[in-house]
Amino acid sequence: MDVVVRSVRVESDGVRSLELAPAAAGDRLPPWTPGAHIDVLLGSGADALVRQYSLCGDAGEAEDRGSWRIAVLRTEDSRGGSRYVHDTLREGDIVTVRGPRNHFALAGSPRYLFIAGGIGITPILPMLAQAEAAGADWRLVYGGRSRAAMAFTDRLAAYGGKVALVPQDEQGPLDLDGLLGTPEPDTLVYCCGPAGLLDAVEAKCASWPSGVLHMERFTPIAADDAQNLEFTVVLQRSGLTLTVPADKSVYSVCRENDVSVLASCLEGICGTCETEVLDGEVEHRDAILDEHERAANNTMMICVSRCRGGKLTLDL
């Protein structure tokens, strides 16, 4: 659907947020829940970039469905997306979006520990409001390069002592040993931020009960494509049996054979291509599914994941 950039706001050094509203008068935006993200098409035609951004508006925006808010960090190593948002998009511009989708939903719990790094605060923001409304016991530890670079601190100030800001240039890196060294009972851990932080939190949570840690990654998980093997994929609804070579994905083979499949990031981080698995064992290479979802073997991201055996049967 098409949306209009209703307003642009500077949230911190390097971060600007965009309020998006329906382009057509009288339209409403689809509902969303904390942790959801949307695809944003930047530019037009064959050169358009597709990027995923978390919805970071408050509960009121989610309920009235009149606007969405996303926030984008300008990065020096930008592949074009953040540069386009910061340098090209202006109030009144029309952009096409898809979604929302949520692979980072907030599960019910009496207690939460939220850990955010940098722009990773965006999906966490609406989670705080949901946890607060539910009467849960929660706290947020939010790290950034500097206080000036940390976005949405004005909104976070309303929560008082439940939020700890940790600017690295003042206090050093987050004390993950102190935060996660001892498992806390009845507590879920939600974390979003740069890959280094996520890897460190995942390692520290190894001693916590299974299923406690929930993370959202902005970057794909590295895979050794040199180990890829050819396999067969059976498309149940299409009545096709196709060969997936070592140098191609299930998604690309489907497209080559005129099978209608959707994808966006092609890196296993957005969830657009998630497909039901009817038979066979998946070699999961996405950055979305948690350990329980992978073990269940019910779905796969066909843009990156492969087969552990010789054959997969998919609901396509």
mmCIF file of C-alpha atoms in Angstrom:
data_model
loop_
_atom_site.group_PDB
_atom_site.id
_atom_site.type_symbol
_atom_site.label_atom_id
_atom_site.label_comp_id
_atom_site.label_asym_id
_atom_site.label_seq_id
_atom_site.Cartn_x
_atom_site.Cartn_y
_atom_site.Cartn_z
ATOM 1 C CA MET A 1 0.000 0.000 0.000
ATOM 2 C CA ASP A 2 1.063 3.606 -0.475
ATOM 3 C CA VAL A 3 1.668 5.875 2.488
ATOM 4 C CA VAL A 4 2.632 9.517 2.787
ATOM 5 C CA VAL A 5 5.464 10.840 4.931
ATOM 6 C CA ARG A 6 3.393 13.020 7.254
ATOM 7 C CA SER A 7 6.294 14.292 9.351
ATOM 8 C CA VAL A 8 10.036 13.871 9.855
ATOM 9 C CA ARG A 9 11.677 14.330 13.226
ATOM 10 C CA VAL A 10 15.273 14.216 14.466
ATOM 11 C CA GLU A 11 15.463 11.775 17.389
ATOM 12 C CA SER A 12 19.215 11.915 18.069
ATOM 13 C CA ASP A 13 22.513 12.411 16.294
ATOM 14 C CA GLY A 14 22.181 10.225 13.191
ATOM 15 C CA VAL A 15 18.606 9.039 13.796
ATOM 16 C CA ARG A 16 15.493 10.485 12.217
ATOM 17 C CA SER A 17 11.963 9.155 12.563
ATOM 18 C CA LEU A 18 9.220 9.245 9.956
ATOM 19 C CA GLU A 19 5.501 9.362 10.644
ATOM 20 C CA LEU A 20 3.692 7.476 7.867
ATOM 21 C CA ALA A 21 -0.019 7.874 7.148
ATOM 22 C CA PRO A 22 -2.370 6.397 4.512
ATOM 23 C CA ALA A 23 -1.922 8.163 1.181
ATOM 24 C CA ALA A 24 -5.639 7.879 0.361
ATOM 25 C CA ALA A 25 -8.080 9.923 2.411
ATOM 26 C CA GLY A 26 -10.209 7.785 4.700
ATOM 27 C CA ASP A 27 -7.951 4.721 4.547
ATOM 28 C CA ARG A 28 -6.711 2.997 7.695
ATOM 29 C CA LEU A 29 -3.407 1.263 8.226
ATOM 30 C CA PRO A 30 -3.324 -2.452 9.070
ATOM 31 C CA PRO A 31 -3.161 -3.266 12.793
ATOM 32 C CA TRP A 32 0.182 -4.103 14.377
ATOM 33 C CA THR A 33 1.622 -5.338 17.639
ATOM 34 C CA PRO A 34 4.893 -4.480 19.417
ATOM 35 C CA GLY A 35 7.882 -6.065 17.686
ATOM 36 C CA ALA A 36 6.374 -5.751 14.193
ATOM 37 C CA HIS A 37 8.239 -4.369 11.204
ATOM 38 C CA ILE A 38 7.306 -3.222 7.713
ATOM 39 C CA ASP A 39 8.990 -3.367 4.323
ATOM 40 C CA VAL A 40 9.613 0.072 2.844
ATOM 41 C CA LEU A 41 10.282 0.435 -0.886
ATOM 42 C CA LEU A 42 12.742 3.275 -1.404
ATOM 43 C CA GLY A 43 12.843 4.649 -4.924
ATOM 44 C CA SER A 44 10.982 3.243 -7.907
ATOM 45 C CA GLY A 45 11.270 0.711 -10.672
ATOM 46 C CA ALA A 46 14.026 -1.872 -10.927
ATOM 47 C CA ASP A 47 16.364 0.292 -8.832
ATOM 48 C CA ALA A 48 14.033 0.438 -5.817
ATOM 49 C CA LEU A 49 15.544 -0.663 -2.524
ATOM 50 C CA VAL A 50 13.523 -2.726 -0.050
ATOM 51 C CA ARG A 51 14.378 -2.238 3.613
ATOM 52 C CA GLN A 52 12.784 -3.434 6.842
ATOM 53 C CA TYR A 53 12.108 -1.026 9.695
ATOM 54 C CA SER A 54 10.535 -1.704 13.087
ATOM 55 C CA LEU A 55 7.359 0.118 14.056
ATOM 56 C CA CYS A 56 8.203 2.226 17.085
ATOM 57 C CA GLY A 57 5.046 4.250 17.654
ATOM 58 C CA ASP A 58 3.095 4.201 20.886
ATOM 59 C CA ALA A 59 0.010 2.208 21.810
ATOM 60 C CA GLY A 60 -2.310 5.009 20.740
ATOM 61 C CA GLU A 61 -0.942 4.922 17.192
ATOM 62 C CA ALA A 62 -1.387 1.150 17.098
ATOM 63 C CA GLU A 63 -5.018 1.463 18.150
ATOM 64 C CA ASP A 64 -6.173 4.361 15.968
ATOM 65 C CA ARG A 65 -4.452 2.942 12.840
ATOM 66 C CA GLY A 66 -4.034 6.446 11.475
ATOM 67 C CA SER A 67 -0.246 6.499 11.390
ATOM 68 C CA TRP A 68 2.917 4.466 11.830
ATOM 69 C CA ARG A 69 6.321 5.616 13.014
ATOM 70 C CA ILE A 70 9.686 4.178 12.011
ATOM 71 C CA ALA A 71 13.192 5.378 12.878
ATOM 72 C CA VAL A 72 16.281 5.077 10.704
ATOM 73 C CA LEU A 73 19.936 5.350 11.646
ATOM 74 C CA ARG A 74 22.246 6.904 9.092
ATOM 75 C CA THR A 75 25.187 4.532 8.693
ATOM 76 C CA GLU A 76 28.504 5.204 7.018
ATOM 77 C CA ASP A 77 28.495 1.772 5.371
ATOM 78 C CA SER A 78 24.931 2.195 4.102
ATOM 79 C CA ARG A 79 23.960 0.089 1.102
ATOM 80 C CA GLY A 80 21.670 2.929 0.089
ATOM 81 C CA GLY A 81 18.655 2.579 2.369
ATOM 82 C CA SER A 82 19.563 4.826 5.291
ATOM 83 C CA ARG A 83 21.184 7.325 2.953
ATOM 84 C CA TYR A 84 17.956 7.512 0.913
ATOM 85 C CA VAL A 85 15.805 8.047 4.003
ATOM 86 C CA HIS A 86 18.065 10.782 5.383
ATOM 87 C CA ASP A 87 18.967 12.578 2.167
ATOM 88 C CA THR A 88 15.957 12.086 -0.117
ATOM 89 C CA LEU A 89 12.698 11.476 1.759
ATOM 90 C CA ARG A 90 10.806 14.602 2.753
ATOM 91 C CA GLU A 91 7.408 15.426 4.239
ATOM 92 C CA GLY A 92 4.701 14.827 1.664
ATOM 93 C CA ASP A 93 6.598 12.124 -0.243
ATOM 94 C CA ILE A 94 4.730 8.925 -1.127
ATOM 95 C CA VAL A 95 6.345 5.557 -0.450
ATOM 96 C CA THR A 96 5.113 1.986 -0.863
ATOM 97 C CA VAL A 97 5.126 -0.314 2.154
ATOM 98 C CA ARG A 98 4.308 -3.956 2.838
ATOM 99 C CA GLY A 99 3.299 -5.629 6.067
ATOM 100 C CA PRO A 100 3.385 -5.396 8.971
ATOM 101 C CA ARG A 101 4.855 -8.747 10.038
ATOM 102 C CA ASN A 102 5.915 -9.767 13.529
ATOM 103 C CA HIS A 103 8.556 -12.377 14.310
ATOM 104 C CA PHE A 104 9.551 -10.602 17.530
ATOM 105 C CA ALA A 105 6.278 -10.520 19.430
ATOM 106 C CA LEU A 106 6.201 -9.934 23.173
ATOM 107 C CA ALA A 107 5.168 -13.113 24.973
ATOM 108 C CA GLY A 108 3.299 -12.922 28.265
ATOM 109 C CA SER A 109 5.470 -12.953 31.386
ATOM 110 C CA PRO A 110 5.388 -11.536 34.924
ATOM 111 C CA ARG A 111 8.889 -10.079 34.450
ATOM 112 C CA TYR A 112 11.046 -8.791 31.569
ATOM 113 C CA LEU A 113 14.619 -7.689 31.045
ATOM 114 C CA PHE A 114 14.949 -5.566 27.913
ATOM 115 C CA ILE A 115 18.407 -4.925 26.466
ATOM 116 C CA ALA A 116 18.813 -2.509 23.559
ATOM 117 C CA GLY A 117 21.841 -1.265 21.696
ATOM 118 C CA GLY A 118 21.764 1.766 19.393
ATOM 119 C CA ILE A 119 18.940 1.714 16.854
ATOM 120 C CA GLY A 120 17.836 -1.595 18.419
ATOM 121 C CA ILE A 121 15.710 0.502 20.760
ATOM 122 C CA THR A 122 13.049 0.845 18.019
ATOM 123 C CA PRO A 123 11.196 -2.500 18.395
ATOM 124 C CA ILE A 124 11.664 -2.387 22.174
ATOM 125 C CA LEU A 125 9.849 0.951 22.650
ATOM 126 C CA PRO A 126 6.287 -0.307 22.088
ATOM 127 C CA MET A 127 7.099 -3.446 24.092
ATOM 128 C CA LEU A 128 7.744 -1.294 27.146
ATOM 129 C CA ALA A 129 4.298 0.250 26.839
ATOM 130 C CA GLN A 130 2.714 -3.192 26.492
ATOM 131 C CA ALA A 131 4.583 -4.563 29.513
ATOM 132 C CA GLU A 132 3.645 -1.477 31.541
ATOM 133 C CA ALA A 133 -0.021 -1.785 30.575
ATOM 134 C CA ALA A 134 -0.006 -5.465 31.556
ATOM 135 C CA GLY A 135 1.332 -4.620 34.999
ATOM 136 C CA ALA A 136 4.494 -6.656 34.475
ATOM 137 C CA ASP A 137 7.727 -6.061 36.358
ATOM 138 C CA TRP A 138 10.271 -4.856 33.811
ATOM 139 C CA ARG A 139 13.474 -2.920 33.274
ATOM 140 C CA LEU A 140 15.384 -1.682 30.254
ATOM 141 C CA VAL A 141 19.135 -1.310 29.874
ATOM 142 C CA TYR A 142 19.868 0.793 26.796
ATOM 143 C CA GLY A 143 23.402 1.303 25.506
ATOM 144 C CA GLY A 144 24.709 3.669 22.858
ATOM 145 C CA ARG A 145 27.919 5.269 21.646
ATOM 146 C CA SER A 146 27.072 8.538 23.383
ATOM 147 C CA ARG A 147 24.105 10.175 25.067
ATOM 148 C CA ALA A 148 23.584 12.419 22.041
ATOM 149 C CA ALA A 149 23.393 9.378 19.747
ATOM 150 C CA MET A 150 20.719 7.596 21.798
ATOM 151 C CA ALA A 151 17.253 8.033 20.316
ATOM 152 C CA PHE A 152 13.906 8.444 22.097
ATOM 153 C CA THR A 153 15.399 9.277 25.483
ATOM 154 C CA ASP A 154 12.573 11.795 25.982
ATOM 155 C CA ARG A 155 9.970 9.032 25.745
ATOM 156 C CA LEU A 156 11.996 6.759 27.988
ATOM 157 C CA ALA A 157 12.292 9.413 30.693
ATOM 158 C CA ALA A 158 8.612 8.888 31.527
ATOM 159 C CA TYR A 159 9.448 5.436 32.918
ATOM 160 C CA GLY A 160 11.835 6.800 35.536
ATOM 161 C CA GLY A 161 14.087 4.287 37.276
ATOM 162 C CA LYS A 162 12.916 1.351 35.181
ATOM 163 C CA VAL A 163 15.213 2.584 32.397
ATOM 164 C CA ALA A 164 19.003 2.678 32.638
ATOM 165 C CA LEU A 165 20.837 4.627 29.925
ATOM 166 C CA VAL A 166 24.435 3.522 29.379
ATOM 167 C CA PRO A 167 26.340 5.851 27.033
ATOM 168 C CA GLN A 168 29.572 4.039 26.237
ATOM 169 C CA ASP A 169 31.716 7.176 26.221
ATOM 170 C CA GLU A 170 30.622 7.888 29.816
ATOM 171 C CA GLN A 171 30.156 4.457 31.404
ATOM 172 C CA GLY A 172 31.815 1.946 29.118
ATOM 173 C CA PRO A 173 30.048 -1.048 27.490
ATOM 174 C CA LEU A 174 27.007 -2.751 28.938
ATOM 175 C CA ASP A 175 27.790 -4.934 31.955
ATOM 176 C CA LEU A 176 26.374 -8.169 30.578
ATOM 177 C CA ASP A 177 27.957 -10.235 33.351
ATOM 178 C CA GLY A 178 26.060 -8.211 35.914
ATOM 179 C CA LEU A 179 22.839 -8.314 33.907
ATOM 180 C CA LEU A 180 22.859 -11.931 32.834
ATOM 181 C CA GLY A 181 25.391 -13.715 35.048
ATOM 182 C CA THR A 182 22.674 -15.174 37.269
ATOM 183 C CA PRO A 183 19.399 -16.398 35.693
ATOM 184 C CA GLU A 184 16.378 -14.586 37.081
ATOM 185 C CA PRO A 185 13.223 -16.638 37.729
ATOM 186 C CA ASP A 186 10.102 -16.049 35.624
ATOM 187 C CA THR A 187 11.942 -13.533 33.436
ATOM 188 C CA LEU A 188 12.010 -13.204 29.656
ATOM 189 C CA VAL A 189 14.948 -11.431 28.026
ATOM 190 C CA TYR A 190 14.301 -9.318 24.907
ATOM 191 C CA CYS A 191 17.293 -7.942 23.057
ATOM 192 C CA CYS A 192 17.838 -5.987 19.850
ATOM 193 C CA GLY A 193 20.906 -4.186 18.573
ATOM 194 C CA PRO A 194 24.159 -4.739 16.686
ATOM 195 C CA ALA A 195 25.346 -8.260 15.947
ATOM 196 C CA GLY A 196 28.156 -8.097 18.529
ATOM 197 C CA LEU A 197 25.724 -7.300 21.319
ATOM 198 C CA LEU A 198 23.309 -10.042 20.260
ATOM 199 C CA ASP A 199 26.074 -12.643 20.087
ATOM 200 C CA ALA A 200 27.331 -11.641 23.534
ATOM 201 C CA VAL A 201 23.841 -11.711 25.079
ATOM 202 C CA GLU A 202 23.166 -15.103 23.490
ATOM 203 C CA ALA A 203 26.370 -16.478 25.007
ATOM 204 C CA LYS A 204 25.581 -15.065 28.452
ATOM 205 C CA CYS A 205 22.060 -16.543 28.347
ATOM 206 C CA ALA A 206 23.345 -20.055 27.667
ATOM 207 C CA SER A 207 22.888 -20.846 31.369
ATOM 208 C CA TRP A 208 19.338 -19.453 31.453
ATOM 209 C CA PRO A 209 16.311 -21.729 30.871
ATOM 210 C CA SER A 210 15.603 -22.621 27.246
ATOM 211 C CA GLY A 211 13.223 -20.260 25.484
ATOM 212 C CA VAL A 212 13.887 -17.284 27.763
ATOM 213 C CA LEU A 213 15.899 -15.239 25.250
ATOM 214 C CA HIS A 214 14.188 -13.439 22.351
ATOM 215 C CA MET A 215 16.251 -11.460 19.843
ATOM 216 C CA GLU A 216 15.796 -9.598 16.588
ATOM 217 C CA ARG A 217 18.732 -9.288 14.212
ATOM 218 C CA PHE A 218 19.243 -6.574 11.611
ATOM 219 C CA THR A 219 22.001 -8.502 9.827
ATOM 220 C CA PRO A 220 22.037 -12.004 8.302
ATOM 221 C CA ILE A 221 23.750 -14.992 9.879
ATOM 222 C CA ALA A 222 26.925 -15.952 8.034
ATOM 223 C CA ALA A 223 26.786 -19.332 6.284
ATOM 224 C CA ASP A 224 29.453 -21.352 4.510
ATOM 225 C CA ASP A 225 28.004 -21.698 1.017
ATOM 226 C CA ALA A 226 30.947 -23.890 0.042
ATOM 227 C CA GLN A 227 29.240 -26.684 1.985
ATOM 228 C CA ASN A 228 25.983 -26.415 0.013
ATOM 229 C CA LEU A 229 24.628 -29.615 -1.516
ATOM 230 C CA GLU A 230 22.071 -30.136 -4.261
ATOM 231 C CA PHE A 231 18.657 -31.374 -3.132
ATOM 232 C CA THR A 232 15.116 -31.947 -4.368
ATOM 233 C CA VAL A 233 12.134 -29.813 -3.421
ATOM 234 C CA VAL A 234 8.567 -31.032 -3.924
ATOM 235 C CA LEU A 235 6.008 -28.251 -4.274
ATOM 236 C CA GLN A 236 2.832 -29.928 -3.052
ATOM 237 C CA ARG A 237 0.187 -27.504 -4.332
ATOM 238 C CA SER A 238 1.951 -26.764 -7.606
ATOM 239 C CA GLY A 239 2.537 -30.439 -8.391
ATOM 240 C CA LEU A 240 6.197 -29.790 -9.215
ATOM 241 C CA THR A 241 9.380 -31.583 -8.243
ATOM 242 C CA LEU A 242 12.422 -29.350 -8.726
ATOM 243 C CA THR A 243 16.157 -29.608 -8.215
ATOM 244 C CA VAL A 244 17.830 -26.950 -6.093
ATOM 245 C CA PRO A 245 21.500 -26.732 -7.125
ATOM 246 C CA ALA A 246 24.225 -25.954 -4.618
ATOM 247 C CA ASP A 247 24.549 -22.395 -5.924
ATOM 248 C CA LYS A 248 20.838 -21.474 -5.862
ATOM 249 C CA SER A 249 18.135 -21.004 -3.241
ATOM 250 C CA VAL A 250 14.694 -22.588 -3.071
ATOM 251 C CA TYR A 251 13.272 -19.139 -3.707
ATOM 252 C CA SER A 252 15.266 -18.542 -6.899
ATOM 253 C CA VAL A 253 14.447 -22.003 -8.274
ATOM 254 C CA CYS A 254 10.747 -21.390 -7.610
ATOM 255 C CA ARG A 255 10.883 -18.070 -9.441
ATOM 256 C CA GLU A 256 12.699 -19.654 -12.390
ATOM 257 C CA ASN A 257 9.836 -22.146 -12.670
ATOM 258 C CA ASP A 258 7.067 -19.498 -12.497
ATOM 259 C CA VAL A 259 5.962 -20.453 -8.986
ATOM 260 C CA SER A 260 4.474 -17.473 -7.162
ATOM 261 C CA VAL A 261 6.583 -16.803 -4.078
ATOM 262 C CA LEU A 262 7.217 -13.610 -2.134
ATOM 263 C CA ALA A 263 10.514 -12.372 -0.734
ATOM 264 C CA SER A 264 12.050 -9.084 0.288
ATOM 265 C CA CYS A 265 15.449 -9.054 2.002
ATOM 266 C CA LEU A 266 16.780 -12.319 0.461
ATOM 267 C CA GLU A 267 18.999 -12.564 3.556
ATOM 268 C CA GLY A 268 16.794 -14.406 6.033
ATOM 269 C CA ILE A 269 16.059 -11.420 8.264
ATOM 270 C CA CYS A 270 12.581 -10.185 7.261
ATOM 271 C CA GLY A 271 10.336 -13.264 7.164
ATOM 272 C CA THR A 272 8.528 -12.425 3.910
ATOM 273 C CA CYS A 273 9.380 -15.773 2.322
ATOM 274 C CA GLU A 274 8.442 -17.978 5.297
ATOM 275 C CA THR A 275 6.946 -21.198 3.907
ATOM 276 C CA GLU A 276 5.272 -24.197 5.528
ATOM 277 C CA VAL A 277 7.315 -27.412 5.517
ATOM 278 C CA LEU A 278 5.305 -30.599 4.970
ATOM 279 C CA ASP A 279 8.134 -33.138 4.980
ATOM 280 C CA GLY A 280 11.917 -33.260 5.226
ATOM 281 C CA GLU A 281 14.491 -31.713 7.568
ATOM 282 C CA VAL A 282 15.474 -28.074 7.135
ATOM 283 C CA GLU A 283 18.946 -26.637 7.539
ATOM 284 C CA HIS A 284 17.892 -23.295 8.996
ATOM 285 C CA ARG A 285 20.072 -20.329 8.067
ATOM 286 C CA ASP A 286 17.728 -17.462 8.895
ATOM 287 C CA ALA A 287 18.069 -14.916 11.692
ATOM 288 C CA ILE A 288 14.378 -15.074 12.637
ATOM 289 C CA LEU A 289 13.274 -18.433 14.044
ATOM 290 C CA ASP A 290 14.224 -19.303 17.613
ATOM 291 C CA GLU A 291 15.559 -22.675 18.721
ATOM 292 C CA HIS A 292 12.099 -24.104 19.416
ATOM 293 C CA GLU A 293 10.725 -22.974 16.060
ATOM 294 C CA ARG A 294 13.717 -24.472 14.288
ATOM 295 C CA ALA A 295 13.332 -27.758 16.145
ATOM 296 C CA ALA A 296 9.635 -27.880 15.267
ATOM 297 C CA ASN A 297 10.647 -27.822 11.571
ATOM 298 C CA ASN A 298 7.255 -26.409 10.573
ATOM 299 C CA THR A 299 8.436 -23.500 8.440
ATOM 300 C CA MET A 300 11.540 -22.254 6.638
ATOM 301 C CA MET A 301 12.821 -19.080 4.993
ATOM 302 C CA ILE A 302 13.247 -20.239 1.419
ATOM 303 C CA CYS A 303 15.595 -17.388 0.502
ATOM 304 C CA VAL A 304 18.476 -18.797 2.587
ATOM 305 C CA SER A 305 17.607 -22.079 4.333
ATOM 306 C CA ARG A 306 18.301 -25.428 2.736
ATOM 307 C CA CYS A 307 17.723 -29.170 3.203
ATOM 308 C CA ARG A 308 19.662 -31.398 5.601
ATOM 309 C CA GLY A 309 18.767 -34.479 3.588
ATOM 310 C CA GLY A 310 17.943 -35.122 -0.022
ATOM 311 C CA LYS A 311 14.375 -33.855 -0.230
ATOM 312 C CA LEU A 312 11.977 -31.254 1.145
ATOM 313 C CA THR A 313 8.223 -31.037 0.588
ATOM 314 C CA LEU A 314 6.782 -27.551 0.855
ATOM 315 C CA ASP A 315 3.272 -26.105 0.877
ATOM 316 C CA LEU A 316 3.714 -24.261 -2.414
#
